[in-house]
PDB file of C-alpha atoms in Angstrom:
ATOM      1  CA  MET I   1      32.405  45.866 -47.074  1.00 53.00           C
ATOM      2  CA  LYS I   2      32.963  42.314 -48.168  1.00 53.00           C
ATOM      3  CA  ASN I   3      33.782  41.248 -44.672  1.00 52.00           C
ATOM      4  CA  LEU I   4      30.669  42.946 -43.316  1.00 45.00           C
ATOM      5  CA  PHE I   5      28.664  41.083 -45.976  1.00 46.00           C
ATOM      6  CA  LEU I   6      30.339  37.756 -44.824  1.00 43.00           C
ATOM      7  CA  PHE I   7      29.695  38.346 -41.496  1.00 47.00           C
ATOM      8  CA  LEU I   8      25.884  38.859 -42.046  1.00 47.00           C
ATOM      9  CA  PHE I   9      25.801  35.959 -44.342  1.00 49.00           C
ATOM     10  CA  PHE I  10      27.118  33.687 -41.371  1.00 50.00           C
ATOM     11  CA  LEU I  11      24.888  35.385 -39.005  1.00 49.00           C
ATOM     12  CA  VAL I  12      21.698  34.606 -40.999  1.00 48.00           C
ATOM     13  CA  ILE I  13      22.967  30.979 -41.844  1.00 51.00           C
ATOM     14  CA  SER I  14      23.970  30.032 -38.196  1.00 50.00           C
ATOM     15  CA  THR I  15      20.725  31.542 -36.321  1.00 46.00           C
ATOM     16  CA  PRO I  16      18.331  28.634 -36.760  1.00 44.00           C
ATOM     17  CA  LEU I  17      21.406  26.098 -35.764  1.00 46.00           C
ATOM     18  CA  PHE I  18      22.033  27.976 -32.497  1.00 47.00           C
ATOM     19  CA  GLN I  19      18.085  28.164 -31.696  1.00 44.00           C
ATOM     20  CA  GLY I  20      17.984  24.469 -32.202  1.00 48.00           C
ATOM     21  CA  CYS I  21      20.722  23.905 -29.354  1.00 47.00           C
ATOM     22  CA  LYS I  22      19.077  26.247 -26.893  1.00 49.00           C
ATOM     23  CA  LYS I  23      19.372  25.358 -23.261  1.00 60.00           C
ATOM     24  CA  ASP I  24      16.835  23.322 -21.714  1.00 77.00           C
ATOM     25  CA  HIS I  25      13.532  25.011 -20.797  1.00 87.00           C
ATOM     26  CA  LEU I  26      11.009  24.237 -18.056  1.00 89.00           C
ATOM     27  CA  LEU I  27       7.762  22.459 -19.285  1.00 89.00           C
ATOM     28  CA  GLY I  28       6.177  22.476 -16.139  1.00 89.00           C
ATOM     29  CA  LYS I  29       6.230  21.751 -12.140  1.00 92.00           C
ATOM     30  CA  PHE I  30       4.587  18.849 -10.553  1.00 94.00           C
ATOM     31  CA  LEU I  31       5.287  19.660  -6.775  1.00 95.00           C
ATOM     32  CA  LEU I  32       3.423  18.652  -3.469  1.00 96.00           C
ATOM     33  CA  THR I  33       1.650  21.035  -1.293  1.00 95.00           C
ATOM     34  CA  GLU I  34       2.345  21.444   2.409  1.00 96.00           C
ATOM     35  CA  LYS I  35      -1.334  19.910   2.761  1.00 95.00           C
ATOM     36  CA  MET I  36      -0.224  16.982   1.076  1.00 96.00           C
ATOM     37  CA  LYS I  37       3.040  16.598   2.947  1.00 96.00           C
ATOM     38  CA  SER I  38       1.056  17.014   6.377  1.00 96.00           C
ATOM     39  CA  GLN I  39      -0.840  14.041   5.768  1.00 96.00           C
ATOM     40  CA  ASN I  40       2.120  11.911   6.419  1.00 97.00           C
ATOM     41  CA  PRO I  41       2.747  12.230  10.134  1.00 97.00           C
ATOM     42  CA  PHE I  42       5.978  10.576  10.436  1.00 96.00           C
ATOM     43  CA  HIS I  43       9.405  12.599  10.214  1.00 94.00           C
ATOM     44  CA  GLY I  44      11.896   9.712  11.315  1.00 93.00           C
ATOM     45  CA  GLY I  45      12.571   8.616  14.701  1.00 95.00           C
ATOM     46  CA  GLU I  46       9.098   7.225  15.641  1.00 96.00           C
ATOM     47  CA  THR I  47       8.741   3.548  16.661  1.00 96.00           C
ATOM     48  CA  LEU I  48       5.745   1.578  15.593  1.00 96.00           C
ATOM     49  CA  TYR I  49       4.342  -1.395  17.160  1.00 95.00           C
ATOM     50  CA  PHE I  50       1.812  -3.646  15.450  1.00 95.00           C
ATOM     51  CA  ILE I  51       0.220  -6.782  16.488  1.00 94.00           C
ATOM     52  CA  SER I  52      -0.964  -9.713  14.135  1.00 91.00           C
ATOM     53  CA  ASP I  53      -4.105 -11.797  14.568  1.00 90.00           C
ATOM     54  CA  SER I  54      -1.910 -14.368  16.109  1.00 89.00           C
ATOM     55  CA  LEU I  55      -0.637 -11.940  18.745  1.00 91.00           C
ATOM     56  CA  LYS I  56       2.883 -11.454  17.396  1.00 90.00           C
ATOM     57  CA  GLU I  57       4.391  -8.502  17.595  1.00 91.00           C
ATOM     58  CA  PHE I  58       6.094  -6.365  14.817  1.00 91.00           C
ATOM     59  CA  VAL I  59       8.240  -3.105  15.793  1.00 94.00           C
ATOM     60  CA  VAL I  60       9.364  -0.852  13.033  1.00 94.00           C
ATOM     61  CA  ASP I  61      11.456   2.320  13.250  1.00 95.00           C
ATOM     62  CA  CYS I  62      10.972   5.156  10.777  1.00 95.00           C
ATOM     63  CA  ILE I  63      14.515   5.808   9.892  1.00 94.00           C
ATOM     64  CA  PHE I  64      14.322   8.896   7.511  1.00 93.00           C
ATOM     65  CA  ARG I  65      11.920  11.220   5.683  1.00 95.00           C
ATOM     66  CA  ARG I  66      13.488  13.153   2.766  1.00 96.00           C
ATOM     67  CA  ASP I  67      11.943  15.472   0.133  1.00 95.00           C
ATOM     68  CA  GLN I  68      13.686  15.838  -3.513  1.00 95.00           C
ATOM     69  CA  ILE I  69      12.835  17.504  -6.554  1.00 94.00           C
ATOM     70  CA  HIS I  70      13.777  15.647  -9.616  1.00 92.00           C
ATOM     71  CA  LYS I  71      14.575  17.081 -13.302  1.00 90.00           C
ATOM     72  CA  TYR I  72      12.909  14.727 -15.706  1.00 87.00           C
ATOM     73  CA  HIS I  73      13.288  14.823 -19.438  1.00 83.00           C
ATOM     74  CA  PRO I  74      10.467  13.377 -21.273  1.00 81.00           C
ATOM     75  CA  SER I  75      12.550  12.040 -24.235  1.00 76.00           C
ATOM     76  CA  ILE I  76      15.777  12.539 -25.823  1.00 67.00           C
ATOM     77  CA  SER I  77      14.673  14.421 -28.722  1.00 65.00           C
ATOM     78  CA  GLU I  78      12.895  17.329 -26.791  1.00 68.00           C
ATOM     79  CA  SER I  79      15.227  19.883 -25.025  1.00 79.00           C
ATOM     80  CA  GLY I  80      12.407  20.867 -22.128  1.00 87.00           C
ATOM     81  CA  TYR I  81      12.123  19.196 -18.725  1.00 90.00           C
ATOM     82  CA  TYR I  82       9.712  18.756 -15.878  1.00 90.00           C
ATOM     83  CA  LEU I  83      10.167  19.450 -12.206  1.00 93.00           C
ATOM     84  CA  ILE I  84       8.875  16.486 -10.067  1.00 95.00           C
ATOM     85  CA  GLU I  85       8.745  16.528  -6.226  1.00 95.00           C
ATOM     86  CA  VAL I  86       8.984  13.040  -4.525  1.00 96.00           C
ATOM     87  CA  GLU I  87       9.012  12.814  -0.714  1.00 97.00           C
ATOM     88  CA  GLN I  88       9.956   9.264   0.869  1.00 96.00           C
ATOM     89  CA  THR I  89       9.725   7.714   4.219  1.00 95.00           C
ATOM     90  CA  SER I  90      11.253   4.474   5.323  1.00 95.00           C
ATOM     91  CA  CYS I  91      10.244   2.693   8.393  1.00 94.00           C
ATOM     92  CA  SER I  92      11.905  -0.988   8.939  1.00 91.00           C
ATOM     93  CA  GLY I  93      12.835  -3.490  11.350  1.00 86.00           C
ATOM     94  CA  ASN I  94      14.063  -7.161  11.419  1.00 81.00           C
ATOM     95  CA  TYR I  95      12.944  -7.851   7.564  1.00 77.00           C
ATOM     96  CA  ASN I  96       9.777  -6.009   8.164  1.00 84.00           C
ATOM     97  CA  GLY I  97       8.824  -2.438   7.090  1.00 90.00           C
ATOM     98  CA  PHE I  98       6.916   0.385   5.342  1.00 92.00           C
ATOM     99  CA  TRP I  99       7.701   2.404   2.290  1.00 95.00           C
ATOM    100  CA  LEU I 100       5.651   5.787   2.149  1.00 95.00           C
ATOM    101  CA  GLU I 101       6.130   7.549  -1.281  1.00 96.00           C
ATOM    102  CA  MET I 102       4.231  10.731  -2.190  1.00 96.00           C
ATOM    103  CA  ALA I 103       5.018  11.896  -5.729  1.00 96.00           C
ATOM    104  CA  GLY I 104       3.887  14.618  -8.201  1.00 94.00           C
ATOM    105  CA  GLN I 105       2.557  13.016 -11.779  1.00 92.00           C
ATOM    106  CA  ILE I 106       3.004  14.834 -14.879  1.00 89.00           C
ATOM    107  CA  ASN I 107      -0.322  16.094 -16.056  1.00 85.00           C
ATOM    108  CA  SER I 108      -2.155  13.953 -13.403  1.00 90.00           C
ATOM    109  CA  THR I 109      -3.204  13.742  -9.661  1.00 92.00           C
ATOM    110  CA  PRO I 110      -0.429  13.542  -7.278  1.00 95.00           C
ATOM    111  CA  GLU I 111       0.045  10.113  -5.662  1.00 95.00           C
ATOM    112  CA  PHE I 112       0.791   8.503  -2.269  1.00 96.00           C
ATOM    113  CA  LYS I 113       1.819   5.035  -2.422  1.00 96.00           C
ATOM    114  CA  ILE I 114       2.070   2.800   0.566  1.00 95.00           C
ATOM    115  CA  GLN I 115       4.460  -0.410   0.417  1.00 94.00           C
ATOM    116  CA  PHE I 116       4.996  -2.945   3.290  1.00 91.00           C
ATOM    117  CA  SER I 117       6.099  -6.635   3.921  1.00 89.00           C
ATOM    118  CA  PHE I 118       5.943  -8.670   7.108  1.00 85.00           C
ATOM    119  CA  GLU I 119       6.821 -12.283   7.067  1.00 80.00           C
ATOM    120  CA  LYS I 120       6.756 -12.818   3.325  1.00 81.00           C
ATOM    121  CA  LYS I 121       3.342 -11.043   3.213  1.00 86.00           C
ATOM    122  CA  GLY I 122       2.819  -7.516   1.798  1.00 89.00           C
ATOM    123  CA  GLY I 123       1.109  -4.870  -0.153  1.00 91.00           C
ATOM    124  CA  ASP I 124       1.107  -2.129  -2.152  1.00 92.00           C
ATOM    125  CA  PHE I 125      -1.664   0.562  -1.939  1.00 95.00           C
ATOM    126  CA  ARG I 126      -2.162   3.957  -3.816  1.00 94.00           C
ATOM    127  CA  PHE I 127      -4.161   6.962  -2.926  1.00 95.00           C
ATOM    128  CA  ASN I 128      -4.740  10.209  -4.609  1.00 94.00           C
ATOM    129  CA  LEU I 129      -3.642  13.412  -3.171  1.00 95.00           C
ATOM    130  CA  PRO I 130      -4.566  15.305  -1.026  1.00 95.00           C
ATOM    131  CA  LEU I 131      -6.699  12.735   0.719  1.00 95.00           C
ATOM    132  CA  ASN I 132      -9.987  13.954   1.262  1.00 93.00           C
ATOM    133  CA  LYS I 133     -13.528  12.563   2.047  1.00 90.00           C
ATOM    134  CA  GLU I 134     -15.027  13.495  -1.341  1.00 88.00           C
ATOM    135  CA  THR I 135     -12.388  11.417  -3.564  1.00 86.00           C
ATOM    136  CA  SER I 136     -11.387   8.432  -1.052  1.00 87.00           C
ATOM    137  CA  ASP I 137     -13.067   5.750   0.707  1.00 91.00           C
ATOM    138  CA  TYR I 138     -13.292   7.036   4.353  1.00 91.00           C
ATOM    139  CA  ALA I 139     -14.911   6.082   7.744  1.00 93.00           C
ATOM    140  CA  ASP I 140     -15.380   8.762  10.236  1.00 94.00           C
ATOM    141  CA  SER I 141     -14.287   6.376  12.949  1.00 94.00           C
ATOM    142  CA  ILE I 142     -12.995   2.883  13.492  1.00 95.00           C
ATOM    143  CA  ARG I 143     -11.978   0.824  16.753  1.00 95.00           C
ATOM    144  CA  VAL I 144      -8.515  -0.756  16.583  1.00 95.00           C
ATOM    145  CA  ARG I 145      -7.236  -2.384  19.634  1.00 93.00           C
ATOM    146  CA  ASP I 146      -9.557  -0.696  22.096  1.00 91.00           C
ATOM    147  CA  LYS I 147      -9.031   2.883  20.677  1.00 95.00           C
ATOM    148  CA  TRP I 148     -11.043   4.900  18.503  1.00 96.00           C
ATOM    149  CA  TYR I 149      -9.277   6.636  15.346  1.00 96.00           C
ATOM    150  CA  TYR I 150     -11.223   8.981  13.566  1.00 95.00           C
ATOM    151  CA  ASP I 151     -11.050  10.193   9.701  1.00 94.00           C
ATOM    152  CA  VAL I 152      -9.892   6.938   8.584  1.00 97.00           C
ATOM    153  CA  PHE I 153      -9.111   6.515   4.777  1.00 97.00           C
ATOM    154  CA  ILE I 154      -9.691   2.827   3.523  1.00 96.00           C
ATOM    155  CA  ASN I 155      -7.931   1.201   0.361  1.00 95.00           C
ATOM    156  CA  GLU I 156      -9.504  -1.780  -0.619  1.00 93.00           C
ATOM    157  CA  GLN I 157      -8.373  -3.790  -3.638  1.00 89.00           C
ATOM    158  CA  ASP I 158      -8.833  -7.260  -5.260  1.00 86.00           C
ATOM    159  CA  SER I 159      -6.411 -10.022  -4.141  1.00 79.00           C
ATOM    160  CA  ASP I 160      -6.662 -13.752  -4.732  1.00 76.00           C
ATOM    161  CA  THR I 161      -3.549 -14.694  -2.657  1.00 80.00           C
ATOM    162  CA  ALA I 162      -3.079 -14.803   1.175  1.00 81.00           C
ATOM    163  CA  ILE I 163       0.336 -13.360   0.675  1.00 86.00           C
ATOM    164  CA  ARG I 164      -0.963 -10.046  -0.463  1.00 90.00           C
ATOM    165  CA  ALA I 165      -3.046  -7.744   1.547  1.00 91.00           C
ATOM    166  CA  ASN I 166      -6.328  -6.466   0.241  1.00 92.00           C
ATOM    167  CA  LYS I 167      -7.167  -3.666   2.551  1.00 95.00           C
ATOM    168  CA  LEU I 168      -5.497  -0.781   4.536  1.00 96.00           C
ATOM    169  CA  TYR I 169      -6.750   1.610   7.019  1.00 97.00           C
ATOM    170  CA  TYR I 170      -4.968   4.643   6.960  1.00 97.00           C
ATOM    171  CA  SER I 171      -5.120   8.070   9.697  1.00 96.00           C
ATOM    172  CA  THR I 172      -3.285  11.325   8.597  1.00 96.00           C
ATOM    173  CA  GLN I 173      -2.578  11.690  12.399  1.00 96.00           C
ATOM    174  CA  TYR I 174      -1.321   7.894  13.019  1.00 97.00           C
ATOM    175  CA  GLY I 175      -0.484   6.619   9.680  1.00 96.00           C
ATOM    176  CA  ILE I 176      -1.154   2.908   9.140  1.00 96.00           C
ATOM    177  CA  ILE I 177      -3.590   1.525  11.423  1.00 97.00           C
ATOM    178  CA  LYS I 178      -4.802  -1.777  10.200  1.00 96.00           C
ATOM    179  CA  ILE I 179      -4.010  -4.072   7.286  1.00 95.00           C
ATOM    180  CA  GLU I 180      -6.271  -7.054   6.304  1.00 94.00           C
ATOM    181  CA  TRP I 181      -5.426 -10.172   4.001  1.00 92.00           C
ATOM    182  CA  PRO I 182      -8.210 -11.897   2.143  1.00 91.00           C
ATOM    183  CA  ASP I 183      -7.718 -15.040   4.179  1.00 89.00           C
ATOM    184  CA  GLY I 184      -8.618 -13.172   7.435  1.00 89.00           C
ATOM    185  CA  HIS I 185      -5.247 -12.485   8.765  1.00 90.00           C
ATOM    186  CA  PHE I 186      -4.600  -8.940   9.752  1.00 93.00           C
ATOM    187  CA  MET I 187      -2.083  -6.697  11.717  1.00 94.00           C
ATOM    188  CA  GLU I 188      -3.163  -3.614  13.838  1.00 96.00           C
ATOM    189  CA  LEU I 189      -1.234  -0.625  15.356  1.00 96.00           C
ATOM    190  CA  GLU I 190      -0.791  -1.112  19.018  1.00 96.00           C
ATOM    191  CA  LYS I 191       1.010   2.249  19.763  1.00 96.00           C
ATOM    192  CA  ILE I 192       3.354   4.753  18.373  1.00 96.00           C
ATOM    193  CA  ASP I 193       6.580   6.077  20.387  1.00 96.00           C
ATOM    194  CA  TRP I 194       6.931   9.509  19.157  1.00 95.00           C
ATOM    195  CA  PRO I 195      10.298  11.215  19.211  1.00 92.00           C
ATOM    196  CA  GLN I 196      10.775  13.745  22.019  1.00 84.00           C
TER     197      GLN I 196
END
């Protein structure tokens, strides 16, 4: 009887301690939808050709596109975690290139970040996902290098330097079709070689 009493006493005392050490639990999922992912036309293997206002050609190869789900712990004191999906695409060539990243955001709208650099000039643009006409600046059509592009999303931001781009034109079918700088320089998509 004494052993039973000690066992029950130990059980009552230790239960709160074990509950404080319970395993991680899922606090929420912030994943990308298939619609969001389909708004990036590149899968790896594409070659993109751009022409600058000075008629210099820039060629970049889309090297990879990867999708990962990360486990994020908001603080050391909490035992819970979030699942956040991030999809990244890298296109590069001769110190020039693009980095496209779609990511879920905790308690916020998923984000599409586009970063690039060309000859010591660059830019960093962000769109909310999914891209749609109601929430993003948008043009029904735009003409670039004697070709018409339809359903073009436009991101314009303040820039007080000739090094940082201030305007980006994006098509969910062709990707980046034009970039502009505040001093009047620009780069335009000439063509894309799609993988066979």
